[in-house]
XYZ file of C-alpha atoms in Angstrom:
461
model
C -234.310 -71.316 -126.919
C -236.187 -70.136 -123.553
C -239.433 -71.901 -124.899
C -240.103 -74.643 -122.655
C -239.078 -72.043 -119.632
C -241.733 -69.404 -120.910
C -244.246 -71.901 -120.674
C -243.293 -73.649 -117.275
C -243.212 -69.286 -115.924
C -246.290 -68.677 -118.320
C -248.282 -71.550 -116.417
C -247.446 -70.695 -112.422
C -248.272 -66.739 -114.028
C -251.896 -67.292 -115.130
C -252.622 -68.829 -112.479
C -250.987 -65.116 -110.203
C -253.791 -63.153 -112.897
C -256.717 -65.344 -112.077
C -257.304 -64.458 -108.608
C -258.266 -61.438 -107.254
C -255.929 -60.491 -103.983
C -252.694 -62.634 -103.175
C -251.580 -64.105 -99.958
C -248.451 -64.040 -98.794
C -248.373 -67.337 -99.676
C -249.746 -67.856 -102.888
C -247.103 -65.937 -103.992
C -244.120 -67.874 -102.108
C -245.736 -70.895 -103.598
C -245.480 -69.684 -107.637
C -241.952 -68.384 -106.319
C -241.335 -72.414 -105.814
C -242.656 -72.688 -108.852
C -240.277 -70.240 -110.217
C -237.246 -71.737 -109.055
C -238.314 -75.481 -110.271
C -238.121 -73.763 -113.984
C -234.940 -71.654 -113.758
C -233.574 -75.048 -112.389
C -235.367 -76.972 -114.867
C -233.603 -74.548 -117.547
C -230.193 -75.509 -116.214
C -229.420 -71.909 -114.770
C -226.672 -72.760 -111.777
C -227.778 -72.623 -108.741
C -226.510 -70.107 -106.861
C -227.998 -67.543 -109.906
C -231.715 -69.323 -109.125
C -230.473 -68.614 -104.933
C -230.789 -64.808 -105.783
C -232.790 -64.031 -108.620
C -235.132 -66.122 -106.076
C -234.748 -64.312 -102.856
C -234.187 -60.279 -104.291
C -238.104 -61.250 -106.146
C -239.123 -62.240 -102.820
C -237.955 -60.097 -101.214
C -239.695 -57.067 -102.939
C -243.035 -59.575 -103.522
C -244.237 -60.008 -100.686
C -244.553 -56.170 -99.500
C -247.172 -54.659 -98.335
C -247.617 -52.500 -101.713
C -247.335 -55.493 -103.652
C -249.961 -57.507 -101.846
C -252.871 -54.034 -101.530
C -252.096 -53.595 -105.018
C -255.431 -53.061 -107.377
C -253.795 -56.635 -109.951
C -250.528 -57.831 -107.117
C -250.642 -60.704 -110.051
C -248.479 -58.387 -112.506
C -247.416 -56.738 -109.486
C -245.201 -60.025 -109.891
C -244.678 -60.235 -112.576
C -243.409 -57.043 -112.738
C -240.770 -57.632 -110.281
C -239.971 -60.719 -111.577
C -239.229 -58.972 -114.757
C -236.858 -56.356 -114.013
C -235.731 -59.131 -111.710
C -234.681 -61.012 -114.576
C -233.268 -57.295 -116.576
C -231.003 -57.499 -113.837
C -229.484 -60.641 -114.465
C -229.522 -61.098 -118.102
C -227.399 -57.328 -117.319
C -229.147 -55.188 -116.668
C -231.625 -52.140 -118.215
C -229.177 -49.632 -118.428
C -225.443 -51.405 -120.595
C -227.981 -52.543 -122.676
C -227.043 -50.693 -125.493
C -223.626 -50.143 -124.253
C -222.439 -54.087 -124.554
C -224.895 -55.442 -127.383
C -222.231 -54.837 -129.416
C -218.107 -54.605 -130.266
C -216.218 -52.118 -128.715
C -213.854 -50.118 -131.110
C -213.447 -46.932 -129.102
C -209.370 -47.238 -129.438
C -206.561 -46.341 -131.828
C -207.690 -48.412 -135.466
C -206.132 -51.566 -136.480
C -208.581 -52.641 -132.793
C -207.864 -56.375 -132.371
C -210.662 -58.335 -130.969
C -208.950 -61.634 -129.418
C -212.168 -64.603 -129.864
C -211.224 -67.167 -127.160
C -213.254 -70.605 -126.998
C -213.278 -74.252 -126.502
C -213.459 -76.922 -130.184
C -216.553 -76.424 -131.406
C -217.805 -73.278 -130.215
C -218.508 -71.688 -133.053
C -214.921 -69.529 -133.085
C -214.125 -69.446 -136.836
C -218.169 -69.426 -138.178
C -218.546 -66.103 -135.321
C -215.539 -64.447 -136.345
C -216.691 -64.516 -140.311
C -219.852 -63.409 -138.350
C -218.813 -60.492 -136.217
C -216.449 -59.406 -139.310
C -219.289 -59.345 -141.690
C -221.714 -57.030 -139.847
C -218.894 -54.235 -138.931
C -218.029 -54.293 -142.058
C -222.152 -53.995 -143.095
C -222.690 -51.938 -139.673
C -220.670 -50.007 -139.199
C -218.946 -49.506 -142.648
C -214.663 -50.539 -141.222
C -212.611 -52.137 -143.389
C -211.408 -55.582 -141.417
C -208.374 -58.585 -142.049
C -209.331 -61.947 -139.731
C -206.830 -64.438 -139.053
C -206.580 -68.272 -137.744
C -204.109 -68.771 -135.488
C -205.925 -72.720 -135.037
C -202.782 -73.880 -136.516
C -203.753 -77.381 -134.893
C -207.446 -78.171 -136.055
C -207.327 -79.899 -139.929
C -208.763 -76.774 -141.797
C -209.026 -74.711 -139.617
C -207.257 -72.225 -141.440
C -208.762 -73.408 -144.971
C -212.334 -73.243 -143.835
C -211.677 -69.323 -142.559
C -210.566 -68.280 -145.820
C -213.276 -69.559 -147.159
C -215.614 -67.741 -144.937
C -213.586 -65.013 -146.474
C -214.127 -65.586 -149.994
C -217.737 -66.378 -149.735
C -217.877 -62.921 -147.999
C -215.682 -60.807 -148.991
C -213.718 -60.502 -146.318
C -210.239 -60.247 -146.436
C -208.124 -63.272 -144.268
C -204.429 -63.273 -144.031
C -202.662 -65.933 -146.413
C -200.807 -68.890 -144.227
C -197.201 -69.385 -144.089
C -197.020 -73.349 -143.752
C -195.230 -73.859 -140.346
C -195.283 -70.521 -138.139
C -197.403 -70.841 -135.293
C -200.293 -68.461 -132.886
C -197.885 -66.065 -131.361
C -195.821 -65.554 -134.718
C -199.316 -65.449 -136.785
C -201.420 -62.829 -134.188
C -197.405 -60.677 -134.594
C -197.672 -60.336 -138.458
C -201.118 -60.079 -138.973
C -200.802 -57.170 -136.889
C -198.458 -55.858 -138.875
C -200.499 -56.588 -141.281
C -203.912 -55.301 -140.472
C -201.281 -51.868 -139.624
C -199.725 -51.281 -142.753
C -203.163 -52.400 -145.135
C -204.838 -48.787 -143.560
C -207.543 -51.677 -141.239
C -209.684 -49.973 -138.914
C -210.746 -54.268 -137.152
C -208.711 -57.291 -136.938
C -209.892 -60.601 -135.585
C -208.305 -62.806 -134.319
C -209.836 -67.080 -133.681
C -207.364 -68.792 -131.917
C -206.882 -72.575 -131.411
C -209.860 -74.201 -128.464
C -209.175 -78.250 -127.331
C -212.389 -80.117 -126.510
C -211.773 -78.777 -122.479
C -210.002 -76.198 -120.664
C -205.876 -76.817 -120.329
C -203.028 -75.802 -119.267
C -201.504 -75.765 -123.138
C -203.865 -73.557 -124.319
C -204.334 -70.889 -121.278
C -200.700 -70.316 -121.492
C -201.405 -69.488 -125.485
C -204.619 -67.962 -124.849
C -201.963 -65.702 -122.625
C -198.963 -65.433 -125.066
C -201.624 -64.253 -127.744
C -202.821 -61.673 -126.046
C -199.713 -60.031 -124.762
C -198.375 -59.959 -128.015
C -201.857 -58.061 -129.682
C -202.999 -56.518 -126.839
C -206.493 -57.213 -127.988
C -208.995 -54.259 -126.415
C -211.551 -56.584 -127.255
C -211.563 -60.804 -126.028
C -215.242 -61.942 -126.516
C -215.982 -65.130 -125.250
C -217.652 -67.788 -127.733
C -219.226 -70.610 -125.535
C -222.719 -72.913 -126.764
C -225.943 -72.284 -125.370
C -226.614 -76.015 -125.969
C -223.735 -77.260 -123.619
C -225.414 -75.936 -120.771
C -223.833 -75.505 -117.310
C -220.910 -76.624 -118.718
C -220.765 -72.915 -121.241
C -221.019 -71.561 -117.847
C -218.287 -73.274 -115.752
C -215.719 -72.742 -119.316
C -216.769 -68.694 -119.470
C -215.338 -68.358 -115.246
C -212.091 -70.370 -116.135
C -211.005 -68.508 -119.534
C -212.624 -64.909 -117.337
C -209.561 -66.178 -114.621
C -207.180 -67.661 -116.602
C -207.352 -64.501 -120.253
C -209.265 -61.717 -119.247
C -212.560 -61.571 -120.996
C -214.418 -58.981 -122.147
C -217.793 -60.502 -123.535
C -219.828 -62.931 -123.973
C -220.559 -63.993 -127.545
C -223.434 -67.174 -127.332
C -223.765 -69.451 -130.661
C -226.314 -72.014 -131.167
C -229.751 -69.821 -129.650
C -231.645 -70.579 -131.937
C -231.183 -74.179 -130.985
C -233.454 -76.573 -128.266
C -231.331 -75.364 -124.982
C -232.797 -74.768 -122.170
C -232.180 -71.046 -121.517
C -230.026 -71.744 -118.311
C -226.361 -70.758 -120.118
C -227.675 -67.343 -120.855
C -229.613 -66.883 -117.821
C -225.804 -67.923 -115.113
C -223.430 -65.835 -118.072
C -224.319 -62.455 -116.158
C -223.966 -63.328 -113.432
C -221.469 -66.371 -112.923
C -218.888 -64.023 -114.504
C -219.895 -60.678 -115.084
C -218.711 -59.519 -118.283
C -221.645 -58.728 -120.991
C -222.842 -61.367 -123.217
C -222.151 -58.837 -125.877
C -224.243 -60.980 -129.059
C -226.228 -64.471 -129.731
C -225.645 -66.655 -132.891
C -229.843 -66.769 -134.101
C -228.712 -69.121 -136.747
C -226.272 -70.834 -139.740
C -226.086 -68.446 -142.154
C -222.908 -65.801 -141.901
C -225.596 -62.747 -141.986
C -227.581 -64.210 -138.707
C -226.097 -63.004 -135.788
C -227.761 -59.989 -133.650
C -226.588 -57.761 -129.962
C -227.571 -58.850 -127.420
C -230.553 -57.034 -125.073
C -231.517 -58.377 -121.769
C -234.728 -56.077 -121.719
C -235.655 -58.002 -125.217
C -234.869 -61.281 -124.172
C -236.898 -60.787 -120.520
C -239.699 -59.507 -122.324
C -239.229 -62.616 -125.112
C -238.959 -65.140 -121.481
C -242.716 -63.931 -119.936
C -244.085 -64.288 -122.849
C -244.132 -60.212 -123.138
C -243.183 -60.561 -126.959
C -240.611 -58.143 -128.941
C -241.908 -55.510 -130.508
C -238.925 -53.542 -131.364
C -236.782 -56.661 -132.738
C -239.656 -56.973 -134.901
C -239.790 -54.231 -136.770
C -235.224 -53.743 -136.501
C -236.279 -56.616 -138.638
C -238.769 -56.064 -140.852
C -236.754 -53.005 -141.665
C -234.142 -54.957 -142.616
C -235.351 -57.527 -144.410
C -238.207 -55.525 -146.380
C -237.294 -53.444 -149.416
C -238.249 -50.385 -149.377
C -239.019 -49.713 -152.678
C -240.930 -52.828 -152.775
C -242.900 -52.551 -149.802
C -243.936 -48.824 -151.199
C -245.077 -50.289 -154.431
C -247.393 -52.562 -152.703
C -248.721 -49.606 -150.070
C -249.099 -47.832 -153.869
C -251.546 -51.231 -155.811
C -253.515 -51.848 -152.210
C -254.451 -47.869 -151.905
C -255.384 -48.402 -155.424
C -257.936 -52.338 -154.803
C -255.063 -53.788 -156.490
C -253.802 -57.708 -155.028
C -253.008 -60.157 -158.125
C -250.045 -63.154 -157.480
C -246.955 -61.579 -158.309
C -247.896 -59.343 -154.583
C -248.465 -62.881 -153.019
C -245.025 -63.813 -154.345
C -243.695 -60.854 -152.668
C -245.471 -60.918 -149.070
C -244.264 -64.231 -148.800
C -241.157 -64.151 -150.179
C -240.786 -61.469 -146.816
C -242.302 -63.547 -144.595
C -240.075 -66.199 -145.575
C -236.748 -64.144 -144.729
C -238.705 -62.906 -141.131
C -238.032 -65.876 -140.457
C -241.759 -67.429 -141.405
C -244.469 -67.341 -139.138
C -242.236 -69.167 -136.184
C -239.522 -66.633 -136.836
C -242.505 -63.580 -136.880
C -244.377 -65.115 -133.715
C -241.726 -65.320 -132.214
C -241.017 -62.142 -131.660
C -245.193 -61.114 -131.092
C -247.008 -60.228 -127.804
C -249.495 -62.578 -125.921
C -249.049 -65.692 -128.683
C -248.181 -68.743 -125.936
C -251.914 -69.932 -127.089
C -251.330 -69.788 -130.718
C -248.545 -71.638 -131.663
C -250.079 -74.074 -129.580
C -253.005 -74.128 -131.438
C -249.989 -74.080 -134.625
C -247.931 -77.246 -133.538
C -251.888 -79.404 -132.604
C -253.056 -78.098 -136.259
C -249.785 -79.555 -137.762
C -249.022 -75.973 -139.099
C -245.737 -76.273 -141.796
C -243.049 -73.578 -142.158
C -241.491 -74.790 -145.993
C -246.033 -74.471 -146.779
C -244.289 -70.762 -147.849
C -241.464 -72.063 -150.403
C -244.566 -74.354 -151.682
C -246.564 -71.467 -152.238
C -243.552 -69.332 -153.872
C -242.914 -72.609 -156.465
C -247.013 -72.621 -157.158
C -246.474 -68.874 -158.151
C -243.085 -69.275 -159.870
C -244.776 -72.638 -161.885
C -247.678 -69.410 -163.836
C -247.381 -67.592 -166.390
C -246.881 -63.813 -166.477
C -250.251 -63.857 -167.985
C -251.512 -66.624 -165.295
C -250.832 -64.625 -162.184
C -251.253 -61.079 -163.099
C -255.331 -62.460 -164.210
C -255.326 -65.788 -161.797
C -259.576 -65.915 -163.188
C -257.599 -67.771 -166.590
C -256.674 -70.692 -164.924
C -258.721 -73.416 -164.848
C -258.558 -76.976 -164.486
C -256.115 -78.364 -167.670
C -253.891 -75.514 -166.383
C -254.456 -75.972 -162.395
C -252.637 -79.811 -162.736
C -250.298 -77.299 -165.426
C -249.043 -76.094 -163.260
C -249.138 -78.353 -160.394
C -246.550 -80.922 -161.960
C -245.153 -77.754 -162.396
C -244.717 -77.186 -159.444
C -243.903 -80.708 -157.199
C -247.303 -79.733 -155.407
C -250.978 -80.907 -156.033
C -254.203 -79.218 -157.656
C -255.702 -79.184 -154.050
C -252.441 -76.935 -152.957
C -253.265 -74.747 -156.251
C -256.834 -74.518 -155.010
C -255.706 -73.723 -151.133
C -253.451 -71.058 -152.979
C -256.009 -69.609 -155.455
C -259.029 -69.586 -152.718
C -256.381 -67.713 -149.969
C -255.866 -65.110 -152.640
C -258.647 -64.488 -152.960
C -259.442 -63.614 -149.870
C -256.658 -61.597 -149.501
C -257.231 -59.673 -152.817
C -261.280 -58.836 -151.310
C -260.028 -57.876 -148.026
C -257.780 -55.723 -149.997
C -259.646 -54.100 -151.813
C -262.309 -53.793 -148.750
C -259.714 -51.403 -147.222
C -259.153 -49.601 -149.843
C -262.215 -48.111 -150.664
C -262.126 -46.891 -146.244
C -259.413 -44.384 -146.740
C -256.165 -44.274 -144.189
C -258.546 -44.217 -141.089
C -261.202 -46.919 -141.699
C -257.430 -48.967 -142.658
C -255.805 -48.320 -139.815
C -259.573 -49.006 -138.064
C -259.653 -52.083 -139.485
C -257.088 -53.650 -139.560
C -257.212 -52.198 -135.241
C -260.374 -54.524 -135.658
C -259.310 -57.573 -137.071
C -256.122 -57.873 -134.704
C -258.171 -58.494 -131.652
C -260.172 -61.106 -133.295
C -257.375 -63.148 -134.085
C -256.792 -66.424 -130.846
C -255.162 -65.247 -128.112
C -253.442 -62.139 -130.050
C -253.699 -59.005 -127.451
C -256.911 -56.025 -126.873
C -255.409 -52.743 -128.212
C -256.753 -49.879 -126.656
């Protein structure tokens, strides 16, 4: 979502880094470009003004202008202010999840406009609380207006084994909320997720209904679900809901889309309420905590190694990793091992998903785009390996012309694709053999030597 903003800020800071010394006019010119970049990213004007004023007061100080690396100092100041705008370092961990510090069942009220992703987000949060926090969660739909809204939540519950309050025909939202709270108490649930109705725009009827539900169940958390693709409208919606209903946090959806990022950068500043979670995909597990520090680093092209490590820990199966490590130490690496690595890479979001979290890879991404690197190549490679016999996977040397034709036909690819995969496997297998001979310390030195040589990758110290 922040790709366009990140690219523009990257160009500004690249020019600052190249200059040995900075004058006050250099800093002012750079900040003018930062201002334009933020406005183009749809950040609210008052937020941009406050941000630039705050950065400028520090960036034109004598400490920066006389610094050994003034360009880096300005970037650090921009980074610190960006973190502050997004929610601040201190609150990053506290505000990253749902506050359940209350007597169970803890009511969590989901509010927002129609189409913002409330129902899906309700299921996503419920599943996250069940899997990560080991909580017993009950979901209830209060949307009696939108056709099949209650059915949608029921289906999501069935698909993910999340209990859903049975629907009683003709019952109104406040009565459903009271019944849900009673059912949650009797059923010994830890959390009650209440999915309210939305409208296409803010209206008095909607606000009065949500306020009535709030008064009936006294929610511990009232989460506003906002679509990041709606830009400034999302900020106005957040302001309205906060003033009329009282919001404790924001869930930002479609962060994986091509929005300009302005909503995320403005919401905390405009409402004073933290963005707690962000939806990063359509799947029910595609939701993650919002960390201001990490988002700021991504925007400024510094990468997000912590998120990459966390994603790896969640997706990489420990037993499989240990099995592969043992084989690599023996210099063994067959096509089954390669298929396992392709599968893990896809689980982490493919090449682009991993590269988004790495520092200094903007140029590499541009090169990949220019070379038309197709993410679906991972699926094709898996299909090719899947079309091979067990013997062929263990011993690729037996794969000759007739077998290549059969494998290509079985995987819906070409013989050239099969040849490319076999060549790639051969190169990886050779590398694994060389590394196995180096021992553990030599292995790490070899990895360190390879990384700086990659275009756009940072030097290792």
